[in-house]
Amino acid sequence: MKTILHVSCSPRGDAAESDKLAWKVIEQLRRHEPTAVLVSRVIGGGQIAHIDQDYAISQGSSADVSQDGTMARSEELVRELERSDFVVIGTPMHNLTVPSVLKAWIDHVVRARRTFTITPAGKVGTLRDRPVFVAIASGGRFSGDRARQPDFLTPYLKTVLAMIGLHDLTFFSVQGTGAGPDAVAEARAQADQALQQHFAGRRL
Ligand SMILES: Cc1cc2nc3c(=O)[nH]c(=O)nc-3n(C[C@H](O)[C@H](O)[C@H](O)COP(=O)(O)O)c2cc1C
């Protein structure tokens, strides 16, 4: 039986455009894997604290530190990620990049000597690769001809998740949510089309 891990990053709960899109991705995955188990990790309200002192020390050296606090939380989140077959991240763009809650999750799951090792050639991920879908909502546009802002979100996620072994990333987005209902309807329709195209006839 397959497991889908849904990481929900908006503070806006059920109203979140990013999560509406994430749920559409989950629906598509479930069409292919009807028995898949869904694990929900809601972090949009700041449920994951920032990393603590012991954790920071452990990342800079191999000193013995307490395995409580962030170390324990990190282990819980890493195991959750390891057990998943698909990951669906629903996230808004905040200040051109990932919201701080998603960065806090990343700080817990990207862990030296656990999810990556440091070699003379650079950092090497230890996780088995698996499909990761990222559903983004943004107030303005960050890709295409009408983009008026840089995108530090998608390149960052690609780079930091590759560092732990996750290379198979697919991005969907609803862009321009601040431009009024017509623009949102148009952006949703485009995202729906991209989803259909991506999953049509595909074996997962
Ligand atoms: C703190 C904050 C920063 C934001 N920064 C950006 C930004 O840099 N670019 C952008 O296009 N939208 C930005 N937005 C707008 C959100 O991306 C937009 O409202 C999005 O639809 C929220 O997604 P959600 O509905 O999933 O929460 C920002 C919103 C907040 C609250």
PDB file of C-alpha atoms and ligand atoms in Angstrom:
ATOM      1  CA  MET A   1       0.000   0.000   0.000  1.00  0.00           C
ATOM      2  CA  LYS A   2       1.317   3.431  -0.991  1.00  0.00           C
ATOM      3  CA  THR A   3       1.496   6.473   1.249  1.00  0.00           C
ATOM      4  CA  ILE A   4       0.955  10.077   0.230  1.00  0.00           C
ATOM      5  CA  LEU A   5       2.473  12.692   2.527  1.00  0.00           C
ATOM      6  CA  HIS A   6       0.658  16.028   2.296  1.00  0.00           C
ATOM      7  CA  VAL A   7       2.589  18.969   3.743  1.00  0.00           C
ATOM      8  CA  SER A   8       0.234  21.926   4.094  1.00  0.00           C
ATOM      9  CA  CYS A   9       2.042  25.261   4.463  1.00  0.00           C
ATOM     10  CA  SER A  10      -0.501  28.074   4.207  1.00  0.00           C
ATOM     11  CA  PRO A  11      -1.727  29.846   7.349  1.00  0.00           C
ATOM     12  CA  ARG A  12      -5.110  30.255   5.647  1.00  0.00           C
ATOM     13  CA  GLY A  13      -6.523  26.819   6.399  1.00  0.00           C
ATOM     14  CA  ASP A  14      -9.314  25.607   4.123  1.00  0.00           C
ATOM     15  CA  ALA A  15      -9.330  28.932   2.252  1.00  0.00           C
ATOM     16  CA  ALA A  16      -5.765  28.375   1.030  1.00  0.00           C
ATOM     17  CA  GLU A  17      -5.483  28.378  -2.731  1.00  0.00           C
ATOM     18  CA  SER A  18      -2.270  26.346  -2.513  1.00  0.00           C
ATOM     19  CA  ASP A  19      -4.027  23.589  -0.607  1.00  0.00           C
ATOM     20  CA  LYS A  20      -6.995  23.566  -2.972  1.00  0.00           C
ATOM     21  CA  LEU A  21      -4.447  22.828  -5.676  1.00  0.00           C
ATOM     22  CA  ALA A  22      -2.618  20.296  -3.489  1.00  0.00           C
ATOM     23  CA  TRP A  23      -5.916  18.436  -2.981  1.00  0.00           C
ATOM     24  CA  LYS A  24      -6.384  18.250  -6.758  1.00  0.00           C
ATOM     25  CA  VAL A  25      -2.942  16.634  -7.008  1.00  0.00           C
ATOM     26  CA  ILE A  26      -3.894  14.174  -4.255  1.00  0.00           C
ATOM     27  CA  GLU A  27      -7.127  13.367  -6.119  1.00  0.00           C
ATOM     28  CA  GLN A  28      -5.101  12.537  -9.231  1.00  0.00           C
ATOM     29  CA  LEU A  29      -2.710  10.363  -7.240  1.00  0.00           C
ATOM     30  CA  ARG A  30      -5.629   8.523  -5.672  1.00  0.00           C
ATOM     31  CA  ARG A  31      -7.115   7.809  -9.094  1.00  0.00           C
ATOM     32  CA  HIS A  32      -3.905   5.920  -9.836  1.00  0.00           C
ATOM     33  CA  GLU A  33      -3.493   4.500  -6.321  1.00  0.00           C
ATOM     34  CA  PRO A  34      -7.023   4.140  -4.855  1.00  0.00           C
ATOM     35  CA  THR A  35      -5.802   2.391  -1.704  1.00  0.00           C
ATOM     36  CA  ALA A  36      -3.122   4.975  -0.937  1.00  0.00           C
ATOM     37  CA  VAL A  37      -2.987   6.140   2.671  1.00  0.00           C
ATOM     38  CA  LEU A  38      -2.893   9.902   3.203  1.00  0.00           C
ATOM     39  CA  VAL A  39      -0.669  11.338   5.934  1.00  0.00           C
ATOM     40  CA  SER A  40      -1.401  14.971   6.654  1.00  0.00           C
ATOM     41  CA  ARG A  41       1.293  17.226   8.062  1.00  0.00           C
ATOM     42  CA  VAL A  42      -0.201  20.658   8.666  1.00  0.00           C
ATOM     43  CA  ILE A  43       2.470  23.268   9.397  1.00  0.00           C
ATOM     44  CA  GLY A  44       0.912  26.500   8.119  1.00  0.00           C
ATOM     45  CA  GLY A  45       0.067  27.739  11.612  1.00  0.00           C
ATOM     46  CA  GLY A  46       3.652  27.409  12.828  1.00  0.00           C
ATOM     47  CA  GLN A  47       3.227  23.901  14.281  1.00  0.00           C
ATOM     48  CA  ILE A  48       6.946  23.220  13.760  1.00  0.00           C
ATOM     49  CA  ALA A  49       9.181  25.268  16.042  1.00  0.00           C
ATOM     50  CA  HIS A  50      12.457  26.652  14.824  1.00  0.00           C
ATOM     51  CA  ILE A  51      15.495  24.467  15.449  1.00  0.00           C
ATOM     52  CA  ASP A  52      17.118  24.533  18.885  1.00  0.00           C
ATOM     53  CA  GLN A  53      20.711  24.898  20.126  1.00  0.00           C
ATOM     54  CA  ASP A  54      21.526  21.165  20.290  1.00  0.00           C
ATOM     55  CA  TYR A  55      20.354  20.679  16.747  1.00  0.00           C
ATOM     56  CA  ALA A  56      22.431  23.622  15.490  1.00  0.00           C
ATOM     57  CA  ILE A  57      25.517  22.204  17.250  1.00  0.00           C
ATOM     58  CA  SER A  58      24.883  18.772  15.741  1.00  0.00           C
ATOM     59  CA  GLN A  59      24.854  20.234  12.245  1.00  0.00           C
ATOM     60  CA  GLY A  60      28.239  21.886  12.655  1.00  0.00           C
ATOM     61  CA  SER A  61      30.120  19.009  14.280  1.00  0.00           C
ATOM     62  CA  SER A  62      29.729  15.388  15.319  1.00  0.00           C
ATOM     63  CA  ALA A  63      29.586  16.404  19.014  1.00  0.00           C
ATOM     64  CA  ASP A  64      27.232  14.414  21.234  1.00  0.00           C
ATOM     65  CA  VAL A  65      24.051  16.393  21.816  1.00  0.00           C
ATOM     66  CA  SER A  66      20.734  15.682  23.455  1.00  0.00           C
ATOM     67  CA  GLN A  67      18.450  13.635  21.234  1.00  0.00           C
ATOM     68  CA  ASP A  68      15.387  15.415  22.650  1.00  0.00           C
ATOM     69  CA  GLY A  69      13.940  18.684  21.382  1.00  0.00           C
ATOM     70  CA  THR A  70      14.544  19.393  17.702  1.00  0.00           C
ATOM     71  CA  MET A  71      16.553  16.187  17.223  1.00  0.00           C
ATOM     72  CA  ALA A  72      13.500  14.125  18.187  1.00  0.00           C
ATOM     73  CA  ARG A  73      11.150  16.261  16.101  1.00  0.00           C
ATOM     74  CA  SER A  74      13.535  16.015  13.146  1.00  0.00           C
ATOM     75  CA  GLU A  75      13.626  12.226  13.452  1.00  0.00           C
ATOM     76  CA  GLU A  76       9.810  12.101  13.476  1.00  0.00           C
ATOM     77  CA  LEU A  77       9.558  14.274  10.339  1.00  0.00           C
ATOM     78  CA  VAL A  78      12.364  12.440   8.505  1.00  0.00           C
ATOM     79  CA  ARG A  79      10.723   9.067   9.184  1.00  0.00           C
ATOM     80  CA  GLU A  80       7.407  10.404   7.957  1.00  0.00           C
ATOM     81  CA  LEU A  81       9.131  11.508   4.763  1.00  0.00           C
ATOM     82  CA  GLU A  82      10.998   8.196   4.399  1.00  0.00           C
ATOM     83  CA  ARG A  83       7.755   6.213   4.722  1.00  0.00           C
ATOM     84  CA  SER A  84       6.044   8.190   1.957  1.00  0.00           C
ATOM     85  CA  ASP A  85       5.820   7.113  -1.684  1.00  0.00           C
ATOM     86  CA  PHE A  86       4.557  10.486  -2.893  1.00  0.00           C
ATOM     87  CA  VAL A  87       4.969  13.915  -1.346  1.00  0.00           C
ATOM     88  CA  VAL A  88       2.529  16.761  -2.042  1.00  0.00           C
ATOM     89  CA  ILE A  89       3.568  20.163  -0.721  1.00  0.00           C
ATOM     90  CA  GLY A  90       0.923  22.881  -0.800  1.00  0.00           C
ATOM     91  CA  THR A  91       2.585  26.242  -0.308  1.00  0.00           C
ATOM     92  CA  PRO A  92       2.044  29.951  -0.865  1.00  0.00           C
ATOM     93  CA  MET A  93       4.864  32.149  -2.146  1.00  0.00           C
ATOM     94  CA  HIS A  94       5.904  34.505   0.650  1.00  0.00           C
ATOM     95  CA  ASN A  95       8.355  37.276  -0.126  1.00  0.00           C
ATOM     96  CA  LEU A  96       9.519  35.631  -3.322  1.00  0.00           C
ATOM     97  CA  THR A  97      10.277  32.257  -1.752  1.00  0.00           C
ATOM     98  CA  VAL A  98       8.940  29.556   0.597  1.00  0.00           C
ATOM     99  CA  PRO A  99       7.051  30.666   3.725  1.00  0.00           C
ATOM    100  CA  SER A 100       9.060  30.457   6.929  1.00  0.00           C
ATOM    101  CA  VAL A 101       7.003  27.476   8.134  1.00  0.00           C
ATOM    102  CA  LEU A 102       8.163  25.439   5.144  1.00  0.00           C
ATOM    103  CA  LYS A 103      11.725  26.567   5.778  1.00  0.00           C
ATOM    104  CA  ALA A 104      11.357  25.302   9.364  1.00  0.00           C
ATOM    105  CA  TRP A 105      10.213  21.882   8.021  1.00  0.00           C
ATOM    106  CA  ILE A 106      13.185  21.867   5.616  1.00  0.00           C
ATOM    107  CA  ASP A 107      15.577  22.659   8.485  1.00  0.00           C
ATOM    108  CA  HIS A 108      14.257  19.541  10.248  1.00  0.00           C
ATOM    109  CA  VAL A 109      14.354  17.115   7.312  1.00  0.00           C
ATOM    110  CA  VAL A 110      17.589  18.276   5.672  1.00  0.00           C
ATOM    111  CA  ARG A 111      19.941  16.975   8.336  1.00  0.00           C
ATOM    112  CA  ALA A 112      23.668  16.296   8.152  1.00  0.00           C
ATOM    113  CA  ARG A 113      24.670  12.652   8.716  1.00  0.00           C
ATOM    114  CA  ARG A 114      21.013  11.621   8.454  1.00  0.00           C
ATOM    115  CA  THR A 115      19.402  12.702   5.176  1.00  0.00           C
ATOM    116  CA  PHE A 116      22.634  13.819   3.519  1.00  0.00           C
ATOM    117  CA  THR A 117      26.294  13.099   3.960  1.00  0.00           C
ATOM    118  CA  ILE A 118      29.179  15.455   3.345  1.00  0.00           C
ATOM    119  CA  THR A 119      31.763  14.100   0.912  1.00  0.00           C
ATOM    120  CA  PRO A 120      34.819  15.671  -0.762  1.00  0.00           C
ATOM    121  CA  ALA A 121      32.642  16.003  -3.865  1.00  0.00           C
ATOM    122  CA  GLY A 122      29.853  17.785  -1.993  1.00  0.00           C
ATOM    123  CA  LYS A 123      26.642  16.840  -0.189  1.00  0.00           C
ATOM    124  CA  VAL A 124      25.030  13.531  -1.128  1.00  0.00           C
ATOM    125  CA  GLY A 125      21.425  12.692  -0.290  1.00  0.00           C
ATOM    126  CA  THR A 126      20.540   9.477   1.515  1.00  0.00           C
ATOM    127  CA  LEU A 127      16.794   9.318   0.813  1.00  0.00           C
ATOM    128  CA  ARG A 128      15.268   7.118  -1.866  1.00  0.00           C
ATOM    129  CA  ASP A 129      13.982   9.332  -4.658  1.00  0.00           C
ATOM    130  CA  ARG A 130      10.197   9.578  -5.025  1.00  0.00           C
ATOM    131  CA  PRO A 131       7.779  11.924  -6.805  1.00  0.00           C
ATOM    132  CA  VAL A 132       7.346  15.264  -5.063  1.00  0.00           C
ATOM    133  CA  PHE A 133       4.542  17.541  -6.245  1.00  0.00           C
ATOM    134  CA  VAL A 134       4.598  21.194  -5.241  1.00  0.00           C
ATOM    135  CA  ALA A 135       1.326  23.144  -5.469  1.00  0.00           C
ATOM    136  CA  ILE A 136       2.027  26.874  -5.264  1.00  0.00           C
ATOM    137  CA  ALA A 137      -0.270  29.871  -4.908  1.00  0.00           C
ATOM    138  CA  SER A 138       1.064  33.392  -5.414  1.00  0.00           C
ATOM    139  CA  GLY A 139      -0.490  36.827  -5.347  1.00  0.00           C
ATOM    140  CA  GLY A 140       1.444  37.913  -8.430  1.00  0.00           C
ATOM    141  CA  ARG A 141       3.041  35.970 -11.268  1.00  0.00           C
ATOM    142  CA  PHE A 142       6.535  34.505 -11.011  1.00  0.00           C
ATOM    143  CA  SER A 143       6.816  32.621 -14.312  1.00  0.00           C
ATOM    144  CA  GLY A 144       5.940  33.284 -17.937  1.00  0.00           C
ATOM    145  CA  ASP A 145       5.779  36.512 -19.948  1.00  0.00           C
ATOM    146  CA  ARG A 146       3.681  38.329 -17.375  1.00  0.00           C
ATOM    147  CA  ALA A 147       6.019  37.666 -14.420  1.00  0.00           C
ATOM    148  CA  ARG A 148       7.018  40.872 -12.652  1.00  0.00           C
ATOM    149  CA  GLN A 149       9.023  39.380  -9.799  1.00  0.00           C
ATOM    150  CA  PRO A 150      11.881  36.901  -9.411  1.00  0.00           C
ATOM    151  CA  ASP A 151      11.238  33.323  -8.307  1.00  0.00           C
ATOM    152  CA  PHE A 152      13.408  32.126  -5.440  1.00  0.00           C
ATOM    153  CA  LEU A 153      10.883  29.448  -4.511  1.00  0.00           C
ATOM    154  CA  THR A 154      11.082  26.793  -7.232  1.00  0.00           C
ATOM    155  CA  PRO A 155      14.897  26.867  -7.733  1.00  0.00           C
ATOM    156  CA  TYR A 156      15.408  26.759  -3.975  1.00  0.00           C
ATOM    157  CA  LEU A 157      13.139  23.757  -3.456  1.00  0.00           C
ATOM    158  CA  LYS A 158      14.740  21.920  -6.390  1.00  0.00           C
ATOM    159  CA  THR A 159      18.209  22.469  -4.980  1.00  0.00           C
ATOM    160  CA  VAL A 160      17.548  21.809  -1.305  1.00  0.00           C
ATOM    161  CA  LEU A 161      15.418  18.683  -1.851  1.00  0.00           C
ATOM    162  CA  ALA A 162      17.956  17.292  -4.359  1.00  0.00           C
ATOM    163  CA  MET A 163      20.509  17.618  -1.544  1.00  0.00           C
ATOM    164  CA  ILE A 164      18.680  14.877   0.391  1.00  0.00           C
ATOM    165  CA  GLY A 165      18.013  12.693  -2.658  1.00  0.00           C
ATOM    166  CA  LEU A 166      14.649  14.014  -3.890  1.00  0.00           C
ATOM    167  CA  HIS A 167      15.125  14.906  -7.551  1.00  0.00           C
ATOM    168  CA  ASP A 168      11.726  14.067  -9.037  1.00  0.00           C
ATOM    169  CA  LEU A 169       9.910  17.383  -8.506  1.00  0.00           C
ATOM    170  CA  THR A 170       6.841  18.607 -10.402  1.00  0.00           C
ATOM    171  CA  PHE A 171       5.458  22.099  -9.870  1.00  0.00           C
ATOM    172  CA  PHE A 172       1.884  23.263 -10.383  1.00  0.00           C
ATOM    173  CA  SER A 173       0.732  26.778  -9.594  1.00  0.00           C
ATOM    174  CA  VAL A 174      -2.150  29.181  -9.326  1.00  0.00           C
ATOM    175  CA  GLN A 175      -0.491  32.543  -9.930  1.00  0.00           C
ATOM    176  CA  GLY A 176      -2.021  36.006  -9.649  1.00  0.00           C
ATOM    177  CA  THR A 177      -4.481  35.403  -6.819  1.00  0.00           C
ATOM    178  CA  GLY A 178      -4.244  39.115  -5.965  1.00  0.00           C
ATOM    179  CA  ALA A 179      -5.541  40.182  -9.368  1.00  0.00           C
ATOM    180  CA  GLY A 180      -9.233  39.555  -8.718  1.00  0.00           C
ATOM    181  CA  PRO A 181     -11.757  36.748  -9.250  1.00  0.00           C
ATOM    182  CA  ASP A 182     -11.462  36.585 -13.050  1.00  0.00           C
ATOM    183  CA  ALA A 183      -7.697  36.231 -12.864  1.00  0.00           C
ATOM    184  CA  VAL A 184      -8.028  33.536 -10.187  1.00  0.00           C
ATOM    185  CA  ALA A 185     -10.556  31.629 -12.314  1.00  0.00           C
ATOM    186  CA  GLU A 186      -8.194  31.815 -15.288  1.00  0.00           C
ATOM    187  CA  ALA A 187      -5.205  30.698 -13.183  1.00  0.00           C
ATOM    188  CA  ARG A 188      -7.178  27.776 -11.723  1.00  0.00           C
ATOM    189  CA  ALA A 189      -8.244  26.671 -15.206  1.00  0.00           C
ATOM    190  CA  GLN A 190      -4.623  26.760 -16.377  1.00  0.00           C
ATOM    191  CA  ALA A 191      -3.520  24.744 -13.349  1.00  0.00           C
ATOM    192  CA  ASP A 192      -6.318  22.194 -13.968  1.00  0.00           C
ATOM    193  CA  GLN A 193      -5.174  21.810 -17.555  1.00  0.00           C
ATOM    194  CA  ALA A 194      -1.544  21.330 -16.485  1.00  0.00           C
ATOM    195  CA  LEU A 195      -2.677  18.677 -13.983  1.00  0.00           C
ATOM    196  CA  GLN A 196      -4.746  16.815 -16.578  1.00  0.00           C
ATOM    197  CA  GLN A 197      -1.869  16.883 -19.041  1.00  0.00           C
ATOM    198  CA  HIS A 198       0.606  15.679 -16.466  1.00  0.00           C
ATOM    199  CA  PHE A 199      -1.432  12.734 -15.196  1.00  0.00           C
ATOM    200  CA  ALA A 200      -3.216  11.671 -18.424  1.00  0.00           C
ATOM    201  CA  GLY A 201      -2.304   8.102 -19.277  1.00  0.00           C
ATOM    202  CA  ARG A 202       0.648   8.174 -16.886  1.00  0.00           C
ATOM    203  CA  ARG A 203       1.779   5.178 -14.881  1.00  0.00           C
ATOM    204  CA  LEU A 204       3.008   6.295 -11.483  1.00  0.00           C
TER     205      LEU A 204
HETATM  206  C1  LIG B   1       3.790  37.488   4.119  1.00  0.00           C
HETATM  207  C2  LIG B   1       3.310  37.366   2.701  1.00  0.00           C
HETATM  208  C3  LIG B   1       4.212  37.561   1.677  1.00  0.00           C
HETATM  209  C4  LIG B   1       3.797  37.432   0.353  1.00  0.00           C
HETATM  210  N1  LIG B   1       4.723  37.575  -0.636  1.00  0.00           N
HETATM  211  C5  LIG B   1       4.360  37.380  -1.923  1.00  0.00           C
HETATM  212  C6  LIG B   1       5.337  37.438  -2.961  1.00  0.00           C
HETATM  213  O1  LIG B   1       6.513  37.670  -2.754  1.00  0.00           O
HETATM  214  N2  LIG B   1       4.901  37.229  -4.226  1.00  0.00           N
HETATM  215  C7  LIG B   1       3.607  36.964  -4.531  1.00  0.00           C
HETATM  216  O2  LIG B   1       3.308  36.757  -5.708  1.00  0.00           O
HETATM  217  N3  LIG B   1       2.671  36.892  -3.561  1.00  0.00           N
HETATM  218  C8  LIG B   1       3.008  37.087  -2.270  1.00  0.00           C
HETATM  219  N4  LIG B   1       2.076  36.978  -1.274  1.00  0.00           N
HETATM  220  C9  LIG B   1       0.686  36.669  -1.634  1.00  0.00           C
HETATM  221  C10 LIG B   1       0.378  35.161  -1.526  1.00  0.00           C
HETATM  222  O3  LIG B   1       1.329  34.406  -2.245  1.00  0.00           O
HETATM  223  C11 LIG B   1      -0.992  34.913  -2.109  1.00  0.00           C
HETATM  224  O4  LIG B   1      -1.976  35.579  -1.337  1.00  0.00           O
HETATM  225  C12 LIG B   1      -1.317  33.433  -2.192  1.00  0.00           C
HETATM  226  O5  LIG B   1      -2.498  33.249  -2.927  1.00  0.00           O
HETATM  227  C13 LIG B   1      -1.478  32.828  -0.797  1.00  0.00           C
HETATM  228  O6  LIG B   1      -1.646  31.443  -0.928  1.00  0.00           O
HETATM  229  P1  LIG B   1      -2.642  30.644   0.036  1.00  0.00           P
HETATM  230  O7  LIG B   1      -4.023  31.041  -0.407  1.00  0.00           O
HETATM  231  O8  LIG B   1      -2.338  29.226  -0.276  1.00  0.00           O
HETATM  232  O9  LIG B   1      -2.315  31.048   1.415  1.00  0.00           O
HETATM  233  C14 LIG B   1       2.445  37.128   0.048  1.00  0.00           C
HETATM  234  C15 LIG B   1       1.538  36.944   1.100  1.00  0.00           C
HETATM  235  C16 LIG B   1       1.960  37.056   2.402  1.00  0.00           C
HETATM  236  C17 LIG B   1       0.968  36.854   3.510  1.00  0.00           C
END
